[in-house]
Amino acid sequence: TVNIYSSHGKICIQPTGDDWTGAKTQIDIFDLTGNLIIKADAEAIYSGEIREFEVKSSGIYIVEIIKGTKRFTKKIVIAK
């Protein structure tokens, strides 16, 4: 499981399960029109670790996390 939430205008990603721990992971953040806003290839993410991503404006974003064949996607609203 992965917690994705907003805090102070940032998108925060926190893995909570061991199935994401220590694995090379790709994090993509899209705006609502489908434009790729942020692409991050993390060497490894760990359970409990929080990654923060700054977005330029308020809006609705789609966060996609990929590890091998596993994929997690969530919509999030950012209000600045």
Short mmCIF file of C-alpha atoms in Angstrom, two decimals:
data_model
loop_
_atom_site.label_atom_id
_atom_site.label_comp_id
_atom_site.label_asym_id
_atom_site.label_seq_id
_atom_site.Cartn_x
_atom_site.Cartn_y
_atom_site.Cartn_z
CA THR A 1 0.00 0.00 0.00
CA VAL A 2 1.08 3.58 -0.65
CA ASN A 3 -0.27 6.72 1.03
CA ILE A 4 -0.47 9.68 -1.33
CA TYR A 5 -1.59 12.99 0.14
CA SER A 6 -1.08 16.74 -0.15
CA SER A 7 0.70 18.87 2.42
CA HIS A 8 1.47 22.59 2.08
CA GLY A 9 1.00 22.51 -1.69
CA LYS A 10 3.22 19.45 -2.20
CA ILE A 11 2.40 15.91 -3.24
CA CYS A 12 3.63 13.48 -0.58
CA ILE A 13 4.18 9.78 -1.25
CA GLN A 14 4.73 7.33 1.60
CA PRO A 15 4.95 3.56 1.02
CA THR A 16 3.43 1.65 3.93
CA GLY A 17 3.92 -1.95 2.87
CA ASP A 18 7.03 -4.06 2.51
CA ASP A 19 6.11 -4.92 -1.09
CA TRP A 20 7.52 -1.50 -2.18
CA THR A 21 10.58 -1.51 0.08
CA GLY A 22 14.04 -1.48 -1.46
CA ALA A 23 12.91 -1.72 -5.06
CA LYS A 24 13.76 0.53 -8.01
CA THR A 25 10.60 2.53 -8.55
CA GLN A 26 9.34 5.06 -11.09
CA ILE A 27 7.07 7.90 -9.96
CA ASP A 28 5.16 9.89 -12.59
CA ILE A 29 2.88 12.85 -11.86
CA PHE A 30 0.48 14.06 -14.55
CA ASP A 31 -1.85 17.04 -14.68
CA LEU A 32 -5.50 16.46 -15.53
CA THR A 33 -4.87 16.99 -19.26
CA GLY A 34 -2.39 14.10 -19.27
CA ASN A 35 0.80 16.15 -19.46
CA LEU A 36 3.72 14.62 -17.56
CA ILE A 37 4.67 17.17 -14.90
CA ILE A 38 7.21 15.21 -12.84
CA LYS A 39 9.13 12.03 -13.64
CA ALA A 40 11.28 10.54 -10.89
CA ASP A 41 13.20 7.29 -11.15
CA ALA A 42 13.95 6.45 -7.55
CA GLU A 43 16.76 4.03 -6.87
CA ALA A 44 14.76 2.59 -4.00
CA ILE A 45 11.88 3.59 -1.78
CA TYR A 46 11.31 2.29 1.72
CA SER A 47 8.27 1.73 3.90
CA GLY A 48 7.63 4.82 6.02
CA GLU A 49 9.86 7.10 3.91
CA ILE A 50 8.11 10.25 2.66
CA ARG A 51 8.95 11.67 -0.78
CA GLU A 52 7.71 15.19 -1.49
CA PHE A 53 7.15 16.70 -4.93
CA GLU A 54 6.49 20.40 -5.53
CA VAL A 55 3.89 21.31 -8.16
CA LYS A 56 3.59 24.84 -9.53
CA SER A 57 -0.13 25.40 -9.20
CA SER A 58 -3.35 24.24 -7.63
CA GLY A 59 -5.23 21.56 -9.48
CA ILE A 60 -5.97 17.89 -9.86
CA TYR A 61 -3.05 15.55 -10.47
CA ILE A 62 -2.65 11.86 -11.21
CA VAL A 63 0.19 10.09 -9.38
CA GLU A 64 1.43 6.79 -10.81
CA ILE A 65 4.00 4.60 -9.08
CA ILE A 66 5.51 1.67 -11.00
CA LYS A 67 7.73 -1.14 -9.70
CA GLY A 68 8.29 -3.95 -12.19
CA THR A 69 4.81 -5.22 -13.10
CA LYS A 70 3.18 -3.56 -10.06
CA ARG A 71 1.36 -0.25 -10.62
CA PHE A 72 -0.38 2.10 -8.16
CA THR A 73 -2.37 5.12 -9.38
CA LYS A 74 -4.21 7.81 -7.42
CA LYS A 75 -5.86 11.16 -8.15
CA ILE A 76 -4.99 14.00 -5.76
CA VAL A 77 -6.17 17.62 -5.40
CA ILE A 78 -3.63 20.32 -4.58
CA ALA A 79 -4.84 23.65 -3.21
CA LYS A 80 -2.26 26.42 -2.84
#
